[in-house]
CSV table of C-alpha atoms in Angstrom, one decimal:
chain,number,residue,atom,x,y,z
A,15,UNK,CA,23.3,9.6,-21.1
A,16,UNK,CA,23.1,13.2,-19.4
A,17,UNK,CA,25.5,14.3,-17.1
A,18,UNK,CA,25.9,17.2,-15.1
A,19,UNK,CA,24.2,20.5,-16.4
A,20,UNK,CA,22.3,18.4,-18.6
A,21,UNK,CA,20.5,16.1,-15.4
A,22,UNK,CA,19.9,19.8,-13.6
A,23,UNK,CA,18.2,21.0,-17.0
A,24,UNK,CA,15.6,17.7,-17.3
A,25,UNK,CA,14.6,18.0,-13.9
A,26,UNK,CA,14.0,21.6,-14.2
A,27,UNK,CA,12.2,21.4,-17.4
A,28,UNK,CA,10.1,18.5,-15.5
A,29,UNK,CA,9.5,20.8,-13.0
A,30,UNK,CA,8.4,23.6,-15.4
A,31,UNK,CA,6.3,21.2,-17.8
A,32,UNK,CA,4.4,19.1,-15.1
A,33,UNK,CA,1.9,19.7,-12.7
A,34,UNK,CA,1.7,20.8,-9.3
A,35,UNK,CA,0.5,17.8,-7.9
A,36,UNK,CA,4.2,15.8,-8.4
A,37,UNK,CA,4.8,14.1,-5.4
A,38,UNK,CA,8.0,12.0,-5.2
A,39,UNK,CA,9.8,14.0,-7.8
A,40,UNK,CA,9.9,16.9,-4.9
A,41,UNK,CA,11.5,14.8,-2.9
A,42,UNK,CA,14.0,12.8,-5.0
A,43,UNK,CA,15.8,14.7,-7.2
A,44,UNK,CA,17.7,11.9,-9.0
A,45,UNK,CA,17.5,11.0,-12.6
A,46,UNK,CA,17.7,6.6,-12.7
A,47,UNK,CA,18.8,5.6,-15.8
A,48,UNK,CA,19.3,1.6,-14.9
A,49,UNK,CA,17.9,-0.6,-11.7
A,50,UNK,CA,18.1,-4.1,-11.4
A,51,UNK,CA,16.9,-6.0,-8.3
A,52,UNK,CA,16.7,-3.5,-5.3
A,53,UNK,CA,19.4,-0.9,-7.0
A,54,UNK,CA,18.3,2.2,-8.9
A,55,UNK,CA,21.3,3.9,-10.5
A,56,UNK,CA,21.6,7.5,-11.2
A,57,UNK,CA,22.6,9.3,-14.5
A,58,UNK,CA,25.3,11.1,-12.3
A,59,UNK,CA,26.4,7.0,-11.7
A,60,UNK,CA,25.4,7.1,-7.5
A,61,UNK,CA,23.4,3.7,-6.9
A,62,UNK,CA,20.7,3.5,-4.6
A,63,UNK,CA,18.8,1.2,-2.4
A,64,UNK,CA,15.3,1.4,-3.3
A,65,UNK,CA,13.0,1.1,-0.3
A,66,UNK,CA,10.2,2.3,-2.0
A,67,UNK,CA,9.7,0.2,-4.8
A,68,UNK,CA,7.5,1.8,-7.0
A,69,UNK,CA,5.1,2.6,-3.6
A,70,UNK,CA,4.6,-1.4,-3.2
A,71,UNK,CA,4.6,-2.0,-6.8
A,72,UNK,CA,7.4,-3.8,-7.5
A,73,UNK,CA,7.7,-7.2,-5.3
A,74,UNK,CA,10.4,-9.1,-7.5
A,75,UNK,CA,12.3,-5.4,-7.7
A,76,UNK,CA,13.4,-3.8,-11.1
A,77,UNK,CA,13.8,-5.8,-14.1
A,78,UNK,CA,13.8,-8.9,-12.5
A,79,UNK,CA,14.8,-11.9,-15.1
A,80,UNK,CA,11.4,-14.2,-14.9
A,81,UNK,CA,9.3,-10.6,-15.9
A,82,UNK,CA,11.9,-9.8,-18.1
A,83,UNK,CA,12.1,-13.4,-20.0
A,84,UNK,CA,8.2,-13.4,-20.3
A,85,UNK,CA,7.7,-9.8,-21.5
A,86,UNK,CA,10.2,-10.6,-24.2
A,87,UNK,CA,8.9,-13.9,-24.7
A,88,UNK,CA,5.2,-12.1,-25.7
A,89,UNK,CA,6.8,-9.6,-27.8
A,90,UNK,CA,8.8,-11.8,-29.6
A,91,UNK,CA,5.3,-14.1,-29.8
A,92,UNK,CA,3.7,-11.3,-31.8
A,93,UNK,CA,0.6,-12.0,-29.9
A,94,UNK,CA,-1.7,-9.2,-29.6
A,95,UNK,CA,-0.8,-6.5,-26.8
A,96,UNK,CA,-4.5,-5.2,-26.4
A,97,UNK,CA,-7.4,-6.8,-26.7
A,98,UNK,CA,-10.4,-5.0,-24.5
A,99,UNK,CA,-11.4,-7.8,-22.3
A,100,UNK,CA,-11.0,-10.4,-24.9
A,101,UNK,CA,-9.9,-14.2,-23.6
A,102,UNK,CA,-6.3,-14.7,-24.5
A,103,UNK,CA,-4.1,-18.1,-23.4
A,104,UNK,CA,-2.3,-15.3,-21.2
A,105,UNK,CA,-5.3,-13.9,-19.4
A,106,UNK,CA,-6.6,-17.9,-18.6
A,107,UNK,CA,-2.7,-18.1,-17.3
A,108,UNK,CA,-3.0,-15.4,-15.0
A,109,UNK,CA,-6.5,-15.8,-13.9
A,110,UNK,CA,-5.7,-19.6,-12.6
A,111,UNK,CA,-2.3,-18.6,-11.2
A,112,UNK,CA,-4.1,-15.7,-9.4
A,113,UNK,CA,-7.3,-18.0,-8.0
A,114,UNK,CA,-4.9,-20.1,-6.9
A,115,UNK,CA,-3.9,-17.9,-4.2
A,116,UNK,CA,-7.3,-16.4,-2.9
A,117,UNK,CA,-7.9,-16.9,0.8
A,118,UNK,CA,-10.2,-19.6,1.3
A,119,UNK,CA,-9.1,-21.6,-1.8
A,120,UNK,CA,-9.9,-20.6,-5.6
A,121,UNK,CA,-13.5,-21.5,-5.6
A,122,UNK,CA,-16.5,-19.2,-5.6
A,123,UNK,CA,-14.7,-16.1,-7.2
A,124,UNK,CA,-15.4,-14.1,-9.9
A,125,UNK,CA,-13.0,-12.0,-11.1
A,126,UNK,CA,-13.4,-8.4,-12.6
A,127,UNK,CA,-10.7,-6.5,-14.6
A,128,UNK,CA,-10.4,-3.4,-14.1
A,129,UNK,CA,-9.0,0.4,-15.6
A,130,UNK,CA,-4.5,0.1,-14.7
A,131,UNK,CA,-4.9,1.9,-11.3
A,132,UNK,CA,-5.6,0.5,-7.7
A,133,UNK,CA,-7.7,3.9,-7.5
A,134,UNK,CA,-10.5,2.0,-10.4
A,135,UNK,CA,-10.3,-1.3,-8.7
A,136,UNK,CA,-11.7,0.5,-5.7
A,137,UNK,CA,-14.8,2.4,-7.8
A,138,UNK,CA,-15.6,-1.3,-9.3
A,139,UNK,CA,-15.8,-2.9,-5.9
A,140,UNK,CA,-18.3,0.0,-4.6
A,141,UNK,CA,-20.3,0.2,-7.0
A,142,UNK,CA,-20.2,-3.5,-7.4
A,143,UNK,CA,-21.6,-4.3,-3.9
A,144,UNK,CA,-23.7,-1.1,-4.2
A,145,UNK,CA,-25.0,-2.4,-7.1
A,146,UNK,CA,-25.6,-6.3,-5.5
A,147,UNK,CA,-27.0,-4.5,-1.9
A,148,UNK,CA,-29.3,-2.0,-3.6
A,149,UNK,CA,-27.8,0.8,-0.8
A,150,UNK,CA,-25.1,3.6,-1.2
A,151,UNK,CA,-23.3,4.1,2.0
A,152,UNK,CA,-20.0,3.0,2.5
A,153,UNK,CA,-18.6,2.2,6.3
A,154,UNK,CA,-14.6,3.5,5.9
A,155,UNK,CA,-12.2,4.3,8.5
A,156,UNK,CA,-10.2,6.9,9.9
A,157,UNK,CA,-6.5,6.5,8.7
A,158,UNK,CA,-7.4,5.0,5.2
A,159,UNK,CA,-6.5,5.0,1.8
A,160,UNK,CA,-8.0,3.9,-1.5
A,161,UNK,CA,-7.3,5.9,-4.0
A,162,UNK,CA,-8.0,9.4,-5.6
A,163,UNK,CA,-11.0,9.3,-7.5
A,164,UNK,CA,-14.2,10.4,-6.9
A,165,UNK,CA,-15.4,7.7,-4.8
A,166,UNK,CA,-11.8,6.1,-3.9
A,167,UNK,CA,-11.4,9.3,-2.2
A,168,UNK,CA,-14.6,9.8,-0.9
A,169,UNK,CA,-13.9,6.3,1.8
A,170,UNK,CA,-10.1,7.6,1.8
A,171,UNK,CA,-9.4,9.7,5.3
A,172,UNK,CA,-6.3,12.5,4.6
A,173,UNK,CA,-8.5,16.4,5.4
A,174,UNK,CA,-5.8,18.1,3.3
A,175,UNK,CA,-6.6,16.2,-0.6
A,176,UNK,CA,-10.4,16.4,0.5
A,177,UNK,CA,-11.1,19.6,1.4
A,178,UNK,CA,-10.9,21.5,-1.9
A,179,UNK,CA,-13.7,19.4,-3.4
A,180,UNK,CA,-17.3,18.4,-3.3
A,181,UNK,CA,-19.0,16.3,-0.8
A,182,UNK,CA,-18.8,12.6,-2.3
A,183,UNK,CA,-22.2,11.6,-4.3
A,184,UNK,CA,-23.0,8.7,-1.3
A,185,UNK,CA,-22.7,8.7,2.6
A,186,UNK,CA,-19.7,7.9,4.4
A,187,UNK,CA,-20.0,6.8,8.0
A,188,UNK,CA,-16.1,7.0,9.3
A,189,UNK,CA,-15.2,4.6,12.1
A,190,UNK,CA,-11.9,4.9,13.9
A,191,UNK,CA,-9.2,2.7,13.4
A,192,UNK,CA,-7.0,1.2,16.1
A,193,UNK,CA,-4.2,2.7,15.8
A,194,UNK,CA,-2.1,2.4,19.2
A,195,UNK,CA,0.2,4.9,19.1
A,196,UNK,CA,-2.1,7.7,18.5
A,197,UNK,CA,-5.3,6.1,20.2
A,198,UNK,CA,-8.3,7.7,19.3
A,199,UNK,CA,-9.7,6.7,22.6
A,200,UNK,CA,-6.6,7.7,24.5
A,201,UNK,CA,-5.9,4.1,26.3
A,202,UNK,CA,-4.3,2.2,23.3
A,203,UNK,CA,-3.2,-1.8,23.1
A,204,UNK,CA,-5.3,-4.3,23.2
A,205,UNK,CA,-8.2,-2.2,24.9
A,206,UNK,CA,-8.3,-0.3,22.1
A,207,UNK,CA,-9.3,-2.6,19.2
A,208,UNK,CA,-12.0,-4.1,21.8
A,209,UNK,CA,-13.1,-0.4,22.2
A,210,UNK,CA,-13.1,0.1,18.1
A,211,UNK,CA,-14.9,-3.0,17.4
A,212,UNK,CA,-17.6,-2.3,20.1
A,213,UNK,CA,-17.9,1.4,18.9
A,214,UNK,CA,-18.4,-0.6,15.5
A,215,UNK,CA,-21.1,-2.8,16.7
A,216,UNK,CA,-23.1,-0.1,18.2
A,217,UNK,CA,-22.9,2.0,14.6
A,218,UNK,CA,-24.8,-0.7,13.7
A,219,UNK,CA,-27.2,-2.3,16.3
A,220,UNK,CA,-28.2,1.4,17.7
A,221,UNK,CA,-31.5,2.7,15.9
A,222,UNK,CA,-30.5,6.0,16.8
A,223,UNK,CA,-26.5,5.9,15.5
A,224,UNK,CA,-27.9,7.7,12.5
A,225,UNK,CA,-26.1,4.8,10.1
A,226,UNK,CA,-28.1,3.8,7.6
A,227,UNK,CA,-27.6,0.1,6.9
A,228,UNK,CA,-24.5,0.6,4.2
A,229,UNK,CA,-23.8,-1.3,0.9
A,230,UNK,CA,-20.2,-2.1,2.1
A,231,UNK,CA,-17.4,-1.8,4.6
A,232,UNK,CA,-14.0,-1.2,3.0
A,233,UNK,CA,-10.6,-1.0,5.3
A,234,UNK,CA,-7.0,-2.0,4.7
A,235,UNK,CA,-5.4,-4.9,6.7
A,236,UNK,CA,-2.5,-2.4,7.2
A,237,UNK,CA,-2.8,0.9,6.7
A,238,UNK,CA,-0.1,2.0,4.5
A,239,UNK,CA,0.0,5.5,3.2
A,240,UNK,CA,-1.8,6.1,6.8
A,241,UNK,CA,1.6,5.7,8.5
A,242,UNK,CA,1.8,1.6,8.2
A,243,UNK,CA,-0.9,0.8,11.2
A,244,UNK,CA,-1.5,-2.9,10.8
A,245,UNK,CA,-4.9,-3.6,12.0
A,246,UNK,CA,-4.8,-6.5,15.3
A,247,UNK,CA,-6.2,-10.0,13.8
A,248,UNK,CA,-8.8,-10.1,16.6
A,249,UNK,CA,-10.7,-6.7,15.2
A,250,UNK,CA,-10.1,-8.0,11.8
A,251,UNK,CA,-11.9,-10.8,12.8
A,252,UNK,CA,-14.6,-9.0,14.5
A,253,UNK,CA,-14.8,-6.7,11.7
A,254,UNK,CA,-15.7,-9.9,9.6
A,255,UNK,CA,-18.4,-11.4,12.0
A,256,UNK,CA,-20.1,-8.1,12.2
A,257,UNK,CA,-20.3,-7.5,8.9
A,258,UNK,CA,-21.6,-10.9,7.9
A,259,UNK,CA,-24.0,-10.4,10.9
A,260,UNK,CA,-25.7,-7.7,9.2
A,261,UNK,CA,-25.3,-8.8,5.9
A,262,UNK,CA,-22.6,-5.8,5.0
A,263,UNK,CA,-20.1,-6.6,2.1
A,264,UNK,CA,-16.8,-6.7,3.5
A,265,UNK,CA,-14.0,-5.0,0.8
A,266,UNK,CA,-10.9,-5.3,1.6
A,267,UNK,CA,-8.3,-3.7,0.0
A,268,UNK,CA,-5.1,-5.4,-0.8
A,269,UNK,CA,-3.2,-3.0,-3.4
A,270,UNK,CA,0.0,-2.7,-1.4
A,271,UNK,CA,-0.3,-5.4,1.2
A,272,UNK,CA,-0.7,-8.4,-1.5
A,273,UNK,CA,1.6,-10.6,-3.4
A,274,UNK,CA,3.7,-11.8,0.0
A,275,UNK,CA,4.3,-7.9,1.1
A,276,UNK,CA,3.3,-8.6,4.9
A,277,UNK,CA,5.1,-12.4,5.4
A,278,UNK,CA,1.4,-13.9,4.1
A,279,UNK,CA,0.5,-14.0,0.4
A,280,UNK,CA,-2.8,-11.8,1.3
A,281,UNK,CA,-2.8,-9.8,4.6
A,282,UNK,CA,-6.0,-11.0,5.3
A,283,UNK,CA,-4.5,-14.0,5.9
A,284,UNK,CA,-2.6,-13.5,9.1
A,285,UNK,CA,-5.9,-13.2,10.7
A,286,UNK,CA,-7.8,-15.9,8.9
A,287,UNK,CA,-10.5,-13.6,7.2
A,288,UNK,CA,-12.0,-13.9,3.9
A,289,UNK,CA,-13.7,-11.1,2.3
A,290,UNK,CA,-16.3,-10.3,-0.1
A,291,UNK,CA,-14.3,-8.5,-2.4
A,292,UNK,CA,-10.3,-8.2,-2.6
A,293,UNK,CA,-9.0,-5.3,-4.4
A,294,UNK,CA,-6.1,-5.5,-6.2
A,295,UNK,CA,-3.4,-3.5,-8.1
A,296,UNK,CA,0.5,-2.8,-7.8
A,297,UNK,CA,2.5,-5.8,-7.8
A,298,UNK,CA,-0.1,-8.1,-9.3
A,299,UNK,CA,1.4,-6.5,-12.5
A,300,UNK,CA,4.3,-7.5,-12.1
A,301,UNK,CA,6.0,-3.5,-12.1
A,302,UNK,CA,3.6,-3.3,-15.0
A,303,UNK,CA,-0.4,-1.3,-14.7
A,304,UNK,CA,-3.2,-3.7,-13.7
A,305,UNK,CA,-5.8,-3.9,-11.0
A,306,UNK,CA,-8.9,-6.3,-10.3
A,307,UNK,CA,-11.3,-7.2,-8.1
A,308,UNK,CA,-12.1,-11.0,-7.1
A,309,UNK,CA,-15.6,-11.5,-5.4
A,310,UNK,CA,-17.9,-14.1,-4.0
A,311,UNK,CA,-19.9,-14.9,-6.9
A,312,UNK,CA,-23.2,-14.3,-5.2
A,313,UNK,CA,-22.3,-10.4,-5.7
A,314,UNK,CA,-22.4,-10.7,-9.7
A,315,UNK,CA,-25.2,-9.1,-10.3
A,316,UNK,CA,-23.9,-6.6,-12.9
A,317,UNK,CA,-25.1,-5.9,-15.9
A,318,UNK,CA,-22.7,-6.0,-18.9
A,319,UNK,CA,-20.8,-2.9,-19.3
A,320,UNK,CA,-21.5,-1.6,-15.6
A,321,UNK,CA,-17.7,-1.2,-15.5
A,322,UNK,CA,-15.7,-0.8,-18.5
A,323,UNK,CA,-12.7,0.7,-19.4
A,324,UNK,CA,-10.3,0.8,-22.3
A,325,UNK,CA,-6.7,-0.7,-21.1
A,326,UNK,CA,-7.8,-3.8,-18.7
A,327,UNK,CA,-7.0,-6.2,-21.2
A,328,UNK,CA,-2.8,-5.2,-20.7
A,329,UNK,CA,-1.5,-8.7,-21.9
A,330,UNK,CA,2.2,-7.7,-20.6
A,331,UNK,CA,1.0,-7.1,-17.2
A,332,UNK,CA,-1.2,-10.2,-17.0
A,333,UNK,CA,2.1,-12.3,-18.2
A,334,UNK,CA,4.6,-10.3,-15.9
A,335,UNK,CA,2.0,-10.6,-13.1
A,336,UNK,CA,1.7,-14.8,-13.6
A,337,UNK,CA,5.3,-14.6,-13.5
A,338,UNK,CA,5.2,-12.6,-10.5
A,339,UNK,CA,3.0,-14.4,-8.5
A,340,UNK,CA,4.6,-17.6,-9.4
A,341,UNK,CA,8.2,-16.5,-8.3
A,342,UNK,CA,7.1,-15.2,-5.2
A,343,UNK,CA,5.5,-18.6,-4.1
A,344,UNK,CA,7.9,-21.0,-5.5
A,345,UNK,CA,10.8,-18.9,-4.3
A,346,UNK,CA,9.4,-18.8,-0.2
A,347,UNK,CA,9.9,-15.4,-0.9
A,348,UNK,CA,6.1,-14.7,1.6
A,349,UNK,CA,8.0,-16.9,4.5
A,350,UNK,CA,11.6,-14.5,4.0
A,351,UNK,CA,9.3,-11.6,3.9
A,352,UNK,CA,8.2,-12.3,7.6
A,353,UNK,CA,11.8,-13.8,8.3
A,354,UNK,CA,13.1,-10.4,7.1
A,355,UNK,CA,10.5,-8.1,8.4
A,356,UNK,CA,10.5,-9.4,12.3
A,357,UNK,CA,14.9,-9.0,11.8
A,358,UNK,CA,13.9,-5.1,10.9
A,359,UNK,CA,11.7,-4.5,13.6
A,360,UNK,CA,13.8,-5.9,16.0
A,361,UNK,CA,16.8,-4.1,14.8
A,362,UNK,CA,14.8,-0.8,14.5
A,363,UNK,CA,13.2,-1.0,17.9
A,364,UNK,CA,16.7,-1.5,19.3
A,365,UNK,CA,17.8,1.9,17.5
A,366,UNK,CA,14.1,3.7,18.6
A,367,UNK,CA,15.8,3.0,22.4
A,368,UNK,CA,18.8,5.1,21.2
A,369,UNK,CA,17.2,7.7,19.4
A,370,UNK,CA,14.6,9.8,20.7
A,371,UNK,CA,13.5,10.9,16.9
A,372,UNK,CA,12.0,7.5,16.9
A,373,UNK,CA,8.3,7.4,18.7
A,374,UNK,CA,7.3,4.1,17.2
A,375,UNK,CA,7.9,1.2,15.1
A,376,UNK,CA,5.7,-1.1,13.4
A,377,UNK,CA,4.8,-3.0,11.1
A,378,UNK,CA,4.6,-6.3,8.9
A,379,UNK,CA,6.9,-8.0,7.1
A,380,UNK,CA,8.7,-5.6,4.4
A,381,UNK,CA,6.2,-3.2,5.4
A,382,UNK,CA,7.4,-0.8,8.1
A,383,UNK,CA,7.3,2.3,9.6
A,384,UNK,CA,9.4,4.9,11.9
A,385,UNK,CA,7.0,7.6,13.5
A,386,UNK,CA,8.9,10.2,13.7
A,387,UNK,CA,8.2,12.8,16.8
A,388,UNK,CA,9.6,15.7,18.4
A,389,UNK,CA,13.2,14.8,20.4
A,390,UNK,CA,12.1,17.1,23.6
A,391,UNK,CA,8.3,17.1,23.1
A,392,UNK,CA,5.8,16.2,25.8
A,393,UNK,CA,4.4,13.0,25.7
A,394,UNK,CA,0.3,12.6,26.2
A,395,UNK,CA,-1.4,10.5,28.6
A,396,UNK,CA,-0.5,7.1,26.5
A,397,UNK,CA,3.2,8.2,25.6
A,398,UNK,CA,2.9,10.2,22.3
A,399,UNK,CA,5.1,12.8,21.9
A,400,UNK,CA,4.1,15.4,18.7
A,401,UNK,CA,4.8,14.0,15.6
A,402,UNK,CA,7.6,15.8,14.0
A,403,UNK,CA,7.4,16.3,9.9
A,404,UNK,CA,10.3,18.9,9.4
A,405,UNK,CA,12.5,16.4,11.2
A,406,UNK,CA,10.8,13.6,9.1
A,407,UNK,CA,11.7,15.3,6.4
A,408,UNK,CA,15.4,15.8,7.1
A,409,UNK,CA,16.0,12.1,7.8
A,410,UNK,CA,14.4,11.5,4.6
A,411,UNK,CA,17.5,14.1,2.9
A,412,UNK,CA,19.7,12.0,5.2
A,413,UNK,CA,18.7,9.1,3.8
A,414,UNK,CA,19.1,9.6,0.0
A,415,UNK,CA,22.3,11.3,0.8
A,416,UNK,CA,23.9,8.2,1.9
A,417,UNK,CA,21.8,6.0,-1.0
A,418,UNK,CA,18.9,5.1,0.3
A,419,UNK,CA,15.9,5.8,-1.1
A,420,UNK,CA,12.4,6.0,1.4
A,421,UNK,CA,9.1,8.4,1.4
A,422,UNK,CA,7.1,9.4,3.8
A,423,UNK,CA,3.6,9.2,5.0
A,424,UNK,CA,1.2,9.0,7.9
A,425,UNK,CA,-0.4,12.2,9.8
A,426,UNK,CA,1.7,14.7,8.8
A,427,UNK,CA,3.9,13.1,6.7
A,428,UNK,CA,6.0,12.2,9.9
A,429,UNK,CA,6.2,8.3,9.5
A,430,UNK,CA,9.6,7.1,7.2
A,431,UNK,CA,8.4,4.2,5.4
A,432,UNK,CA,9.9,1.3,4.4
A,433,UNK,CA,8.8,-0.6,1.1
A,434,UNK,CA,11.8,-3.1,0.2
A,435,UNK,CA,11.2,-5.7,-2.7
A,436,UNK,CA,10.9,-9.3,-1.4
A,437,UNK,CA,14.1,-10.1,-3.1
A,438,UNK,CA,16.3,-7.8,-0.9
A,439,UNK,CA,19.1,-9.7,0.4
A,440,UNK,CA,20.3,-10.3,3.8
A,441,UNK,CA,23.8,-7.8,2.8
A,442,UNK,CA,20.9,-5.0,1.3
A,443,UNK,CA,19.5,-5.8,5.1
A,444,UNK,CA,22.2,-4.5,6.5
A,445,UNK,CA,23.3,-1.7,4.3
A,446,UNK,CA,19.3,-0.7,4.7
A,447,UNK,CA,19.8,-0.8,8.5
A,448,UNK,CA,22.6,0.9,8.6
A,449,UNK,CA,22.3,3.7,6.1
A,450,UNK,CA,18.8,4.9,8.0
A,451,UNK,CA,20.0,4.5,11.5
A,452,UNK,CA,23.4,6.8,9.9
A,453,UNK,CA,20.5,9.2,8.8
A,454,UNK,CA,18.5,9.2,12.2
A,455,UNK,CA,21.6,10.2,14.1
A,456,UNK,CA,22.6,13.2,11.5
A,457,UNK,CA,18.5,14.6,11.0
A,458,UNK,CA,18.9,14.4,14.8
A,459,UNK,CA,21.9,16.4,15.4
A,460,UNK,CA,20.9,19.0,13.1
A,461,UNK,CA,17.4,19.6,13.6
A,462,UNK,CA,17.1,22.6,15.1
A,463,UNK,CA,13.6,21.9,17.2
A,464,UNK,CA,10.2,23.1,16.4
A,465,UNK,CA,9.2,26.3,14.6
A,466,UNK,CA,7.1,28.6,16.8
């Protein structure tokens, strides 16, 4: 195992050797060597609580025993490890363990599998209901994510990663997204998601909006590299009447919300809405790559070979994903993840009224997020102050300096988010709580304001 000198030279030979587009490697300069559960140790032999979790990926944690067991189990099997989309006993084990969970029962799905990364699920389920609507225009909205190719980032919202490149090859109509704290129409709660949904309905009922009618609608049920905005369960709703009023597919994508992540198995199901396609990815692999789509059946109108791809036949994901999904139901670990989650929050909002750092929290269930924002700065009409990055980024130092491991996201990278695995125990809780609130206090006290 390396130690001293010899962790500084990997990292800076990664550095040297990779590209410029590493992201948490910036930010986390730690070598892990073993994690089990919610700890990552280091090769310099510090342990850390891992609130990130693989960015959502990992519900059960690192190396957790029922994935271990059945990973080993296949190995040892000597069944084959890739098969293109071939029908294996493991892919009818995962396919009936993952219908079993769809909102809306198992029935009338189809499901497709796609390349390892949420990113192709998202291409498949536009060019899916593109393909079933005979239109090209995609309804996406401010705040979102989906992925980073072509057309994954043509519906995704961040300027900075789209500006560099082409216009996408099909018309995106961007609707905004209520998201209170920064209220696009300056009056947030519960006025603005009736204000949203109405701006949505008059896209789409106005002969002069200039909005072509689209071949889908695609949003997240909480934004989460978009600063963790849940969206209310009234404009979800709405969302789904209009779009089944104007016969719009409704794509919903589920790649870090699923699996339990928000206190319901599907996000969607907090609000009682069933979609025409649910994207999947991260922890349906059980830490391991995999992504699909499920759809209403009606929407099968592909041809064979309209989307292909080499490794989305990954028998260890499928088994460690059955495992997976099968823990986290027969464990309650979706009821502790609400249990847990609404004991953050309320814990978190009692530190945002003794630190001024803190503009807002939110969230659902283990997904949460701390808007960070300028100490001193002036608030706007709805109570805003400026959101505050370099401090952001300082309580994020904080953080790992004490052993806790978060990442950022949101406008400006100014929201510390939260991504625990479902297994964290009520002790980790704590430790969690306290560790950040530790780092809060100490980014505060040495942050020395705003640049000019």
């Amino acid at each position: 195992m390396p130690t001293g000198r010899a962790i500084a030279d990997l990292l800076e030979r990664q550095q040297e050797r990779e590209s410029g587009a590493r992201t948490y490697a910036r930010s986390l300069p730690i070598l892990p060597v073993r994690a089990h559960g919610m700890v990552v140790e280091g090769a310099d032999g510090r342990r850390y609580l891992d609130c990130l979790s693989g960015a959502g990926t990992l519900a059960l944690g690192h190396n957790h025993p029922v994935v271990v067991d059945e990973i080993r189990r296949v190995l040892d099997s000597g069944a084959p490890l890739h098969v293109l989309d071939l029908g294996t006993v493991e892919k009818d084990e995962f396919t009936t363990t993952l219908l079993a969970t769809m909102p809306g029962g198992p029935e009338g799905w189809r499901l497709h599998f796609c390349g390892p990364a949420g990113t192709d699920a998202v291409e498949a389920a536009l060019k899916l209901t593109q393909t079933a609507t005979g239109r090209s225009g995609v309804l996406a909205f401010t705040g979102g994510y989906h992925g980073m190719t072509a057309g994954a980032l043509a519906v995704s919202a961040n300027v900075a990663i789209k500006t560099p490149l082409p216009p996408a090859a099909f018309e995106v109509t961007r609707l905004p997204f209520p998201y209170d704290y920064r209220c696009p129409f300056g009056v947030g709660g519960g006025m603005a998601a009736d204000i949203a949904a109405r701006y949505v309905e008059t896209m789409l009922t106005d002969s002069h909006s200039g909005v072509v009618p689209p071949a889908a609608m695609i949003l997240e049920p909480v934004q989460g590299e978009g600063g963790t905005v849940p969206a209310p369960d009234g404009w979800l709703r709405e969302m789904r009447r209009l779009t089944g009023a104007h016969g719009i597919p409704l794509i919903v994508d589920e790649v870090q919300t699923g699996v339990g992540r928000t206190g319901a198995f599907w996000a969607v199901e907090h609000a009682g809405v069933v979609p025409d396609v649910l994207v999947m990815s991260k922890a349906i692999g059980g830490s391991l790559p995999l992504a699909v789509i499920a759809y209403r059946e009606e929407l099968d109108t592909w041809r064979p070979g309209a989307h292909t791809g080499t490794f989305r036949g990954n028998q260890l994901a499928m088994v460690a994903g059955t495992a997976t999904i099968r823990h986290v139901r027969e464990a309650g670990l979706v009821e502790r993840a609400a249990v847990l989650g609404d004991r953050m929050l309320h814990e978190l909002r009692l530190l945002q009224g003794q630190q001024s750092a803190i503009g807002d929290v939110r969230g659902r269930g283990l997904m949460i997020g701390l808007e960070i924002v300028e100490p001193d700065g002036e608030a706007n009409g709805i109570g805003a102050r400026p959101a505050a990055p370099e401090l952001a980024r300082l309580i994020r130092g904080e953080c790992l300096d004490r052993g806790l491991i978060v990442e950022l996201g949101g406008r400006d990278d100014a929201v510390v988010r939260l991504l625990p695995p479902l297994v964290i125990t009520d002790p980790q809780v704590d430790a969690v709580l306290t560790r950040l609130a530790d780092a809060v206090r100490a980014a505060q006290r040495a942050y020395p304001g705003p640049r000019a």
